[in-house]
PDB file of C-alpha atoms in Angstrom:
ATOM      1  CA  MET A   1      -0.183   0.016   0.076  1.00  0.00           C
ATOM      2  CA  ALA A   2       1.434   3.706  -0.758  1.00  0.00           C
ATOM      3  CA  PRO A   3       1.689   5.517   2.231  1.00  0.00           C
ATOM      4  CA  VAL A   4      -0.440   8.426   3.267  1.00  0.00           C
ATOM      5  CA  HIS A   5       0.608  11.752   3.657  1.00  0.00           C
ATOM      6  CA  ASN A   6      -2.471  14.460   4.473  1.00  0.00           C
ATOM      7  CA  VAL A   7       1.006  16.578   5.762  1.00  0.00           C
ATOM      8  CA  SER A   8       1.183  19.564   2.513  1.00  0.00           C
ATOM      9  CA  GLU A   9       3.496  21.259   4.069  1.00  0.00           C
ATOM     10  CA  PHE A  10       5.490  21.388   7.351  1.00  0.00           C
ATOM     11  CA  ILE A  11       6.482  24.106  10.056  1.00  0.00           C
ATOM     12  CA  LEU A  12      10.033  24.318  11.401  1.00  0.00           C
ATOM     13  CA  LEU A  13      10.473  25.888  14.681  1.00  0.00           C
ATOM     14  CA  GLY A  14      13.976  27.390  13.692  1.00  0.00           C
ATOM     15  CA  LEU A  15      17.256  27.859  15.255  1.00  0.00           C
ATOM     16  CA  THR A  16      15.677  30.202  17.901  1.00  0.00           C
ATOM     17  CA  GLN A  17      12.014  31.382  18.759  1.00  0.00           C
ATOM     18  CA  HIS A  18      13.118  35.100  20.518  1.00  0.00           C
ATOM     19  CA  GLN A  19      12.137  37.867  17.942  1.00  0.00           C
ATOM     20  CA  GLU A  20      15.643  39.633  18.830  1.00  0.00           C
ATOM     21  CA  SER A  21      18.173  36.674  18.580  1.00  0.00           C
ATOM     22  CA  GLU A  22      16.366  36.075  15.512  1.00  0.00           C
ATOM     23  CA  GLN A  23      17.414  39.969  14.155  1.00  0.00           C
ATOM     24  CA  ILE A  24      21.146  39.308  15.358  1.00  0.00           C
ATOM     25  CA  CYS A  25      21.185  35.397  13.834  1.00  0.00           C
ATOM     26  CA  PHE A  26      19.931  37.186  10.078  1.00  0.00           C
ATOM     27  CA  VAL A  27      22.627  39.115  10.647  1.00  0.00           C
ATOM     28  CA  LEU A  28      25.123  36.700  11.520  1.00  0.00           C
ATOM     29  CA  PHE A  29      24.002  33.584   9.118  1.00  0.00           C
ATOM     30  CA  SER A  30      23.936  36.225   6.201  1.00  0.00           C
ATOM     31  CA  LEU A  31      27.365  36.990   7.022  1.00  0.00           C
ATOM     32  CA  PHE A  32      28.236  33.744   7.305  1.00  0.00           C
ATOM     33  CA  TYR A  33      27.030  32.102   4.050  1.00  0.00           C
ATOM     34  CA  ALA A  34      28.615  35.685   2.034  1.00  0.00           C
ATOM     35  CA  VAL A  35      31.668  34.501   3.838  1.00  0.00           C
ATOM     36  CA  THR A  36      30.901  30.440   2.443  1.00  0.00           C
ATOM     37  CA  ILE A  37      30.582  31.960  -1.042  1.00  0.00           C
ATOM     38  CA  VAL A  38      32.956  34.607  -1.423  1.00  0.00           C
ATOM     39  CA  GLY A  39      35.214  32.213   0.000  1.00  0.00           C
ATOM     40  CA  ASN A  40      34.998  28.728  -2.205  1.00  0.00           C
ATOM     41  CA  LEU A  41      34.538  30.427  -5.050  1.00  0.00           C
ATOM     42  CA  LEU A  42      38.080  32.524  -4.556  1.00  0.00           C
ATOM     43  CA  ILE A  43      39.453  28.730  -4.226  1.00  0.00           C
ATOM     44  CA  ILE A  44      38.025  27.068  -7.309  1.00  0.00           C
ATOM     45  CA  ILE A  45      38.643  30.358  -9.358  1.00  0.00           C
ATOM     46  CA  THR A  46      42.315  30.442  -8.201  1.00  0.00           C
ATOM     47  CA  ILE A  47      42.866  27.149  -8.154  1.00  0.00           C
ATOM     48  CA  LYS A  48      41.638  26.795 -12.098  1.00  0.00           C
ATOM     49  CA  GLY A  49      43.162  29.785 -13.155  1.00  0.00           C
ATOM     50  CA  SER A  50      46.495  28.736 -12.135  1.00  0.00           C
ATOM     51  CA  ARG A  51      48.533  26.975 -13.806  1.00  0.00           C
ATOM     52  CA  SER A  52      50.586  26.437 -10.347  1.00  0.00           C
ATOM     53  CA  LEU A  53      48.242  25.051  -8.728  1.00  0.00           C
ATOM     54  CA  ILE A  54      48.028  21.433 -11.119  1.00  0.00           C
ATOM     55  CA  SER A  55      48.749  19.145  -8.064  1.00  0.00           C
ATOM     56  CA  PRO A  56      46.038  16.300  -6.810  1.00  0.00           C
ATOM     57  CA  MET A  57      46.179  18.270  -4.105  1.00  0.00           C
ATOM     58  CA  TYR A  58      44.658  21.270  -5.544  1.00  0.00           C
ATOM     59  CA  PHE A  59      42.295  19.166  -7.666  1.00  0.00           C
ATOM     60  CA  PHE A  60      40.073  17.617  -4.991  1.00  0.00           C
ATOM     61  CA  LEU A  61      40.129  21.215  -3.252  1.00  0.00           C
ATOM     62  CA  SER A  62      38.284  22.475  -5.334  1.00  0.00           C
ATOM     63  CA  TYR A  63      36.214  20.406  -5.910  1.00  0.00           C
ATOM     64  CA  LEU A  64      35.457  20.160  -2.102  1.00  0.00           C
ATOM     65  CA  SER A  65      34.588  24.330  -2.050  1.00  0.00           C
ATOM     66  CA  PHE A  66      31.989  23.527  -5.147  1.00  0.00           C
ATOM     67  CA  VAL A  67      30.537  20.955  -2.466  1.00  0.00           C
ATOM     68  CA  ASP A  68      30.282  23.360  -0.011  1.00  0.00           C
ATOM     69  CA  ILE A  69      29.668  26.064  -1.843  1.00  0.00           C
ATOM     70  CA  CYS A  70      25.882  23.590  -3.066  1.00  0.00           C
ATOM     71  CA  TYR A  71      25.678  22.305   0.600  1.00  0.00           C
ATOM     72  CA  SER A  72      25.916  25.861   2.167  1.00  0.00           C
ATOM     73  CA  THR A  73      22.947  26.554  -0.659  1.00  0.00           C
ATOM     74  CA  VAL A  74      20.963  24.436   0.028  1.00  0.00           C
ATOM     75  CA  ILE A  75      20.461  24.678   4.294  1.00  0.00           C
ATOM     76  CA  ALA A  76      21.561  28.493   4.753  1.00  0.00           C
ATOM     77  CA  PRO A  77      18.784  30.967   2.415  1.00  0.00           C
ATOM     78  CA  LYS A  78      15.527  29.335   3.832  1.00  0.00           C
ATOM     79  CA  MET A  79      17.536  29.449   7.200  1.00  0.00           C
ATOM     80  CA  ILE A  80      18.125  32.900   6.806  1.00  0.00           C
ATOM     81  CA  ALA A  81      14.978  34.305   5.204  1.00  0.00           C
ATOM     82  CA  ASP A  82      13.180  32.558   7.726  1.00  0.00           C
ATOM     83  CA  PHE A  83      14.722  34.346  10.299  1.00  0.00           C
ATOM     84  CA  LEU A  84      12.714  37.915   8.899  1.00  0.00           C
ATOM     85  CA  VAL A  85       9.275  35.085  10.031  1.00  0.00           C
ATOM     86  CA  ASP A  86       6.977  34.709  11.990  1.00  0.00           C
ATOM     87  CA  ARG A  87       5.047  31.550  10.912  1.00  0.00           C
ATOM     88  CA  LYS A  88       7.991  28.959   9.313  1.00  0.00           C
ATOM     89  CA  THR A  89       6.692  26.668   6.897  1.00  0.00           C
ATOM     90  CA  ILE A  90       8.186  24.306   4.058  1.00  0.00           C
ATOM     91  CA  SER A  91       6.142  22.244   1.704  1.00  0.00           C
ATOM     92  CA  PHE A  92       6.213  18.832   1.701  1.00  0.00           C
ATOM     93  CA  SER A  93       8.429  18.514  -1.827  1.00  0.00           C
ATOM     94  CA  GLY A  94      10.117  21.029  -0.188  1.00  0.00           C
ATOM     95  CA  CYS A  95      11.362  19.706   2.436  1.00  0.00           C
ATOM     96  CA  LEU A  96      11.668  16.347   0.735  1.00  0.00           C
ATOM     97  CA  THR A  97      13.792  17.821  -1.500  1.00  0.00           C
ATOM     98  CA  GLN A  98      16.288  19.696   0.626  1.00  0.00           C
ATOM     99  CA  PHE A  99      17.050  16.441   2.888  1.00  0.00           C
ATOM    100  CA  PHE A 100      17.888  15.280  -0.547  1.00  0.00           C
ATOM    101  CA  PHE A 101      20.088  17.407  -1.271  1.00  0.00           C
ATOM    102  CA  ALA A 102      21.794  17.688   1.925  1.00  0.00           C
ATOM    103  CA  HIS A 103      22.111  14.373   2.795  1.00  0.00           C
ATOM    104  CA  PHE A 104      23.823  14.238  -0.837  1.00  0.00           C
ATOM    105  CA  LEU A 105      26.425  17.293  -0.417  1.00  0.00           C
ATOM    106  CA  GLY A 106      27.382  15.338   3.140  1.00  0.00           C
ATOM    107  CA  GLY A 107      27.978  12.288   1.671  1.00  0.00           C
ATOM    108  CA  THR A 108      30.065  13.404  -1.280  1.00  0.00           C
ATOM    109  CA  GLU A 109      31.889  15.729   1.446  1.00  0.00           C
ATOM    110  CA  MET A 110      32.321  12.676   3.514  1.00  0.00           C
ATOM    111  CA  PHE A 111      33.706  10.377   0.721  1.00  0.00           C
ATOM    112  CA  LEU A 112      35.677  13.763  -0.607  1.00  0.00           C
ATOM    113  CA  LEU A 113      37.446  13.939   2.340  1.00  0.00           C
ATOM    114  CA  THR A 114      38.845  10.512   3.071  1.00  0.00           C
ATOM    115  CA  VAL A 115      39.843  11.088  -0.939  1.00  0.00           C
ATOM    116  CA  MET A 116      41.474  13.757   0.585  1.00  0.00           C
ATOM    117  CA  ALA A 117      43.678  12.134   3.020  1.00  0.00           C
ATOM    118  CA  TYR A 118      44.812   8.999   0.731  1.00  0.00           C
ATOM    119  CA  ASP A 119      46.307  11.953  -1.587  1.00  0.00           C
ATOM    120  CA  ARG A 120      48.405  12.783   1.467  1.00  0.00           C
ATOM    121  CA  TYR A 121      49.502   9.386   2.011  1.00  0.00           C
ATOM    122  CA  ILE A 122      50.283   8.574  -0.871  1.00  0.00           C
ATOM    123  CA  ALA A 123      52.103  11.759  -1.019  1.00  0.00           C
ATOM    124  CA  ILE A 124      54.512  12.299   1.687  1.00  0.00           C
ATOM    125  CA  CYS A 125      54.365   7.516   2.541  1.00  0.00           C
ATOM    126  CA  LYS A 126      55.358   7.280  -1.626  1.00  0.00           C
ATOM    127  CA  PRO A 127      56.562  10.012  -3.172  1.00  0.00           C
ATOM    128  CA  LEU A 128      58.815   8.534  -5.555  1.00  0.00           C
ATOM    129  CA  TYR A 129      55.381   6.654  -7.359  1.00  0.00           C
ATOM    130  CA  TYR A 130      52.435   9.885  -6.143  1.00  0.00           C
ATOM    131  CA  MET A 131      52.589  11.373  -9.779  1.00  0.00           C
ATOM    132  CA  THR A 132      52.825   7.499 -10.691  1.00  0.00           C
ATOM    133  CA  ILE A 133      49.683   6.644  -8.856  1.00  0.00           C
ATOM    134  CA  MET A 134      47.279   9.522  -8.588  1.00  0.00           C
ATOM    135  CA  THR A 135      46.673  10.360 -12.122  1.00  0.00           C
ATOM    136  CA  GLY A 136      44.647  12.562 -13.537  1.00  0.00           C
ATOM    137  CA  HIS A 137      42.327   9.794 -14.588  1.00  0.00           C
ATOM    138  CA  VAL A 138      42.431   8.062 -11.511  1.00  0.00           C
ATOM    139  CA  CYS A 139      41.719  11.431  -9.561  1.00  0.00           C
ATOM    140  CA  GLY A 140      39.193  11.675 -11.903  1.00  0.00           C
ATOM    141  CA  TRP A 141      37.093   8.931 -10.828  1.00  0.00           C
ATOM    142  CA  MET A 142      37.599   9.169  -7.513  1.00  0.00           C
ATOM    143  CA  VAL A 143      35.635  11.918  -7.223  1.00  0.00           C
ATOM    144  CA  LEU A 144      33.125  11.240  -9.962  1.00  0.00           C
ATOM    145  CA  GLY A 145      33.107   8.075  -6.618  1.00  0.00           C
ATOM    146  CA  SER A 146      32.869   9.724  -4.452  1.00  0.00           C
ATOM    147  CA  TRP A 147      29.767  12.077  -5.694  1.00  0.00           C
ATOM    148  CA  THR A 148      28.211   7.942  -6.858  1.00  0.00           C
ATOM    149  CA  GLY A 149      28.091   7.271  -3.163  1.00  0.00           C
ATOM    150  CA  GLY A 150      27.016  10.114  -1.963  1.00  0.00           C
ATOM    151  CA  PHE A 151      24.102   9.974  -4.162  1.00  0.00           C
ATOM    152  CA  LEU A 152      23.466   6.563  -3.048  1.00  0.00           C
ATOM    153  CA  HIS A 153      23.316   7.216   0.257  1.00  0.00           C
ATOM    154  CA  SER A 154      20.577   9.672  -0.134  1.00  0.00           C
ATOM    155  CA  ILE A 155      18.614   7.457  -2.650  1.00  0.00           C
ATOM    156  CA  ILE A 156      18.595   5.064   0.357  1.00  0.00           C
ATOM    157  CA  GLN A 157      17.553   8.288   3.061  1.00  0.00           C
ATOM    158  CA  THR A 158      14.806   9.557   0.822  1.00  0.00           C
ATOM    159  CA  LEU A 159      13.407   6.640  -0.448  1.00  0.00           C
ATOM    160  CA  LEU A 160      12.521   5.459   3.383  1.00  0.00           C
ATOM    161  CA  THR A 161      11.347   8.060   4.676  1.00  0.00           C
ATOM    162  CA  THR A 162       9.225   8.566   1.667  1.00  0.00           C
ATOM    163  CA  GLN A 163       7.820   5.624   2.965  1.00  0.00           C
ATOM    164  CA  LEU A 164       6.528   6.593   5.734  1.00  0.00           C
ATOM    165  CA  PRO A 165       3.041   7.792   6.782  1.00  0.00           C
ATOM    166  CA  PHE A 166       2.514  11.716   7.585  1.00  0.00           C
ATOM    167  CA  CYS A 167      -0.996  11.868   8.138  1.00  0.00           C
ATOM    168  CA  GLY A 168      -1.022  14.446  11.112  1.00  0.00           C
ATOM    169  CA  PRO A 169       1.628  16.350  12.749  1.00  0.00           C
ATOM    170  CA  ASN A 170       3.281  18.467  11.664  1.00  0.00           C
ATOM    171  CA  GLU A 171       6.014  20.455  13.739  1.00  0.00           C
ATOM    172  CA  ILE A 172       9.648  20.447  13.106  1.00  0.00           C
ATOM    173  CA  ASP A 173      11.932  21.890  16.006  1.00  0.00           C
ATOM    174  CA  HIS A 174      15.008  22.096  14.121  1.00  0.00           C
ATOM    175  CA  TYR A 175      16.073  25.092  10.946  1.00  0.00           C
ATOM    176  CA  LEU A 176      16.519  21.802   8.239  1.00  0.00           C
ATOM    177  CA  CYS A 177      14.076  18.857   7.153  1.00  0.00           C
ATOM    178  CA  ASP A 178      16.596  15.787   8.968  1.00  0.00           C
ATOM    179  CA  VAL A 179      16.617  12.260   9.094  1.00  0.00           C
ATOM    180  CA  HIS A 180      15.337  12.194  13.001  1.00  0.00           C
ATOM    181  CA  PRO A 181      12.906  15.920  12.987  1.00  0.00           C
ATOM    182  CA  LEU A 182      10.949  13.426  10.109  1.00  0.00           C
ATOM    183  CA  LEU A 183      10.965   9.979  11.812  1.00  0.00           C
ATOM    184  CA  LYS A 184       9.614  11.694  14.879  1.00  0.00           C
ATOM    185  CA  LEU A 185       6.287  13.272  12.957  1.00  0.00           C
ATOM    186  CA  ALA A 186       5.712   9.640  11.600  1.00  0.00           C
ATOM    187  CA  CYS A 187       2.257   7.375  12.254  1.00  0.00           C
ATOM    188  CA  THR A 188       3.839   4.910  12.448  1.00  0.00           C
ATOM    189  CA  ASP A 189       6.239   2.474  14.078  1.00  0.00           C
ATOM    190  CA  THR A 190       9.478   4.080  12.866  1.00  0.00           C
ATOM    191  CA  TYR A 191      12.486   1.526  14.809  1.00  0.00           C
ATOM    192  CA  THR A 192      13.109  -0.389  12.234  1.00  0.00           C
ATOM    193  CA  VAL A 193      12.866   2.425   9.418  1.00  0.00           C
ATOM    194  CA  GLY A 194      15.107   4.403  11.197  1.00  0.00           C
ATOM    195  CA  PHE A 195      17.976   1.202  12.585  1.00  0.00           C
ATOM    196  CA  ILE A 196      17.728   1.449   8.549  1.00  0.00           C
ATOM    197  CA  ALA A 197      18.486   5.495   8.135  1.00  0.00           C
ATOM    198  CA  VAL A 198      21.025   6.051  10.922  1.00  0.00           C
ATOM    199  CA  ALA A 199      22.407   3.186  10.565  1.00  0.00           C
ATOM    200  CA  ASN A 200      23.058   4.238   6.939  1.00  0.00           C
ATOM    201  CA  THR A 201      24.205   8.320   7.274  1.00  0.00           C
ATOM    202  CA  GLY A 202      25.630   7.408  10.753  1.00  0.00           C
ATOM    203  CA  MET A 203      28.410   4.193  10.138  1.00  0.00           C
ATOM    204  CA  ILE A 204      29.140   5.936   6.888  1.00  0.00           C
ATOM    205  CA  SER A 205      30.593   8.537   8.377  1.00  0.00           C
ATOM    206  CA  LEU A 206      32.166   6.261  11.303  1.00  0.00           C
ATOM    207  CA  THR A 207      33.827   4.606   8.479  1.00  0.00           C
ATOM    208  CA  CYS A 208      35.171   7.747   6.680  1.00  0.00           C
ATOM    209  CA  PHE A 209      36.750   8.744   9.767  1.00  0.00           C
ATOM    210  CA  VAL A 210      37.909   5.890  10.542  1.00  0.00           C
ATOM    211  CA  VAL A 211      39.367   5.202   7.555  1.00  0.00           C
ATOM    212  CA  LEU A 212      40.755   8.794   8.633  1.00  0.00           C
ATOM    213  CA  VAL A 213      42.302   8.324  11.327  1.00  0.00           C
ATOM    214  CA  ILE A 214      44.279   5.442  10.097  1.00  0.00           C
ATOM    215  CA  SER A 215      45.567   6.676   7.263  1.00  0.00           C
ATOM    216  CA  TYR A 216      47.129   9.840   9.762  1.00  0.00           C
ATOM    217  CA  VAL A 217      48.277   7.378  12.467  1.00  0.00           C
ATOM    218  CA  VAL A 218      50.091   5.578   9.076  1.00  0.00           C
ATOM    219  CA  ILE A 219      51.436   9.189   7.845  1.00  0.00           C
ATOM    220  CA  LEU A 220      52.633  10.125  11.162  1.00  0.00           C
ATOM    221  CA  VAL A 221      54.426   6.819  11.690  1.00  0.00           C
ATOM    222  CA  SER A 222      56.566   7.231   8.574  1.00  0.00           C
ATOM    223  CA  LEU A 223      57.655  11.063   9.389  1.00  0.00           C
ATOM    224  CA  ARG A 224      60.205   9.075  12.083  1.00  0.00           C
ATOM    225  CA  ARG A 225      62.348   8.848   9.201  1.00  0.00           C
ATOM    226  CA  HIS A 226      62.297  11.636   7.998  1.00  0.00           C
ATOM    227  CA  THR A 227      63.796  14.989   8.721  1.00  0.00           C
ATOM    228  CA  SER A 228      62.818  18.059  11.252  1.00  0.00           C
ATOM    229  CA  GLU A 229      62.179  19.289   7.957  1.00  0.00           C
ATOM    230  CA  GLY A 230      60.339  17.142   5.729  1.00  0.00           C
ATOM    231  CA  HIS A 231      58.202  15.809   9.179  1.00  0.00           C
ATOM    232  CA  LEU A 232      57.485  19.927   9.461  1.00  0.00           C
ATOM    233  CA  LYS A 233      56.199  20.434   6.033  1.00  0.00           C
ATOM    234  CA  ALA A 234      54.271  17.066   6.211  1.00  0.00           C
ATOM    235  CA  LEU A 235      52.821  18.344   9.295  1.00  0.00           C
ATOM    236  CA  SER A 236      51.905  21.673   7.795  1.00  0.00           C
ATOM    237  CA  THR A 237      50.579  20.064   5.126  1.00  0.00           C
ATOM    238  CA  CYS A 238      48.251  17.270   6.236  1.00  0.00           C
ATOM    239  CA  ALA A 239      46.820  20.099   9.907  1.00  0.00           C
ATOM    240  CA  SER A 240      44.435  21.964   7.386  1.00  0.00           C
ATOM    241  CA  HIS A 241      42.547  18.659   6.441  1.00  0.00           C
ATOM    242  CA  ILE A 242      43.162  17.484  10.068  1.00  0.00           C
ATOM    243  CA  THR A 243      40.810  20.174  11.439  1.00  0.00           C
ATOM    244  CA  VAL A 244      38.800  20.038   9.007  1.00  0.00           C
ATOM    245  CA  VAL A 245      37.655  16.312   9.416  1.00  0.00           C
ATOM    246  CA  ILE A 246      37.587  16.967  13.346  1.00  0.00           C
ATOM    247  CA  ILE A 247      35.219  19.861  13.025  1.00  0.00           C
ATOM    248  CA  PHE A 248      33.149  18.033  10.264  1.00  0.00           C
ATOM    249  CA  PHE A 249      32.798  14.774  11.481  1.00  0.00           C
ATOM    250  CA  GLY A 250      32.573  15.210  15.255  1.00  0.00           C
ATOM    251  CA  PRO A 251      29.633  16.591  15.470  1.00  0.00           C
ATOM    252  CA  CYS A 252      27.902  14.414  12.428  1.00  0.00           C
ATOM    253  CA  ILE A 253      29.152  10.763  14.110  1.00  0.00           C
ATOM    254  CA  PHE A 254      27.470  12.530  17.667  1.00  0.00           C
ATOM    255  CA  MET A 255      23.986  13.410  15.515  1.00  0.00           C
ATOM    256  CA  TYR A 256      24.011   9.914  13.183  1.00  0.00           C
ATOM    257  CA  LEU A 257      25.524   7.340  15.266  1.00  0.00           C
ATOM    258  CA  ARG A 258      23.005   6.843  17.935  1.00  0.00           C
ATOM    259  CA  PRO A 259      19.312   5.761  18.323  1.00  0.00           C
ATOM    260  CA  SER A 260      17.022   7.299  16.133  1.00  0.00           C
ATOM    261  CA  THR A 261      15.915  10.502  18.926  1.00  0.00           C
ATOM    262  CA  THR A 262      16.143  13.959  19.670  1.00  0.00           C
ATOM    263  CA  PHE A 263      17.761  16.022  21.798  1.00  0.00           C
ATOM    264  CA  SER A 264      17.391  20.150  22.425  1.00  0.00           C
ATOM    265  CA  GLU A 265      20.999  20.485  21.287  1.00  0.00           C
ATOM    266  CA  ASP A 266      20.984  18.568  17.794  1.00  0.00           C
ATOM    267  CA  LYS A 267      19.864  22.317  16.380  1.00  0.00           C
ATOM    268  CA  ILE A 268      23.020  24.406  17.349  1.00  0.00           C
ATOM    269  CA  ILE A 269      25.681  20.521  16.573  1.00  0.00           C
ATOM    270  CA  SER A 270      23.522  20.357  13.730  1.00  0.00           C
ATOM    271  CA  VAL A 271      25.387  24.460  12.787  1.00  0.00           C
ATOM    272  CA  PHE A 272      28.516  23.192  12.741  1.00  0.00           C
ATOM    273  CA  TYR A 273      28.294  20.831  10.073  1.00  0.00           C
ATOM    274  CA  THR A 274      26.123  22.453   7.974  1.00  0.00           C
ATOM    275  CA  VAL A 275      27.181  26.200   7.933  1.00  0.00           C
ATOM    276  CA  PHE A 276      30.843  26.537  10.689  1.00  0.00           C
ATOM    277  CA  THR A 277      32.368  23.556   8.607  1.00  0.00           C
ATOM    278  CA  PRO A 278      31.475  25.260   4.799  1.00  0.00           C
ATOM    279  CA  MET A 279      32.504  28.168   6.382  1.00  0.00           C
ATOM    280  CA  LEU A 280      35.711  27.396   6.896  1.00  0.00           C
ATOM    281  CA  ASN A 281      36.893  25.617   4.878  1.00  0.00           C
ATOM    282  CA  PRO A 282      37.807  28.322   2.560  1.00  0.00           C
ATOM    283  CA  LEU A 283      39.677  29.587   6.057  1.00  0.00           C
ATOM    284  CA  ILE A 284      41.562  26.825   6.826  1.00  0.00           C
ATOM    285  CA  TYR A 285      43.215  25.975   3.463  1.00  0.00           C
ATOM    286  CA  THR A 286      43.368  28.942   2.674  1.00  0.00           C
ATOM    287  CA  LEU A 287      45.770  30.252   5.359  1.00  0.00           C
ATOM    288  CA  ARG A 288      47.339  27.016   5.192  1.00  0.00           C
ATOM    289  CA  ASN A 289      48.554  26.397   2.257  1.00  0.00           C
TER     290      ASN A 289
END
């Protein structure tokens, strides 16, 4: 049987319900979004326009900046606009669209960061074979694989959610459409669907994070054989990536590697990977490089 959807729109309670706080948030998050777009665009333009920035590291960085622009645009403009209105609504189809693209782009970013760690591993641990292994063809397939992985992750989440019946409650205590708030509104037992949906995102986050940790442990061990100058240079190239990984994966693992439930802190924690990470990525990478 097809799921029953008696809900045509959802009401978002937003990041805060205090009018003065919303005005301050409007200014702050508008600034954050502007910095995100300008910063990431500058990275893309600089890399594409410079003949010296042709290494795989910059190739991946340009795609990471593109994903950050798209990811931030899926979430930030709606959140910023909602700070100016009392009744924050989003249509059922609009909610699912935001849900799909948020997980699509978020999943793609996870895989891209993992690919970038592999690139650093080859560059530091096998420098003589670096250009042989990380060819343009291989880098292209890695980026395509990241997009494909993000799409498969998101389509599973979206199909599971659309199979749930929504027949009454329509208030989402969040500023975006996400797994936990939507499962809470479904008019059925969501244990099985919730377990699959959370395991999907949670296990991807944890697996990518474990792979990243292992890769950097191997890198740090291999650095013991380098000279002090080479040691510092290698650490410098990795420091920016490690910083981004911690900021992005820490909140994601907290949000999705747990039973399907909601906490009052969820909205604040979500801000880290939906707003701050896309904004900080260009600042961190630009300052470190």
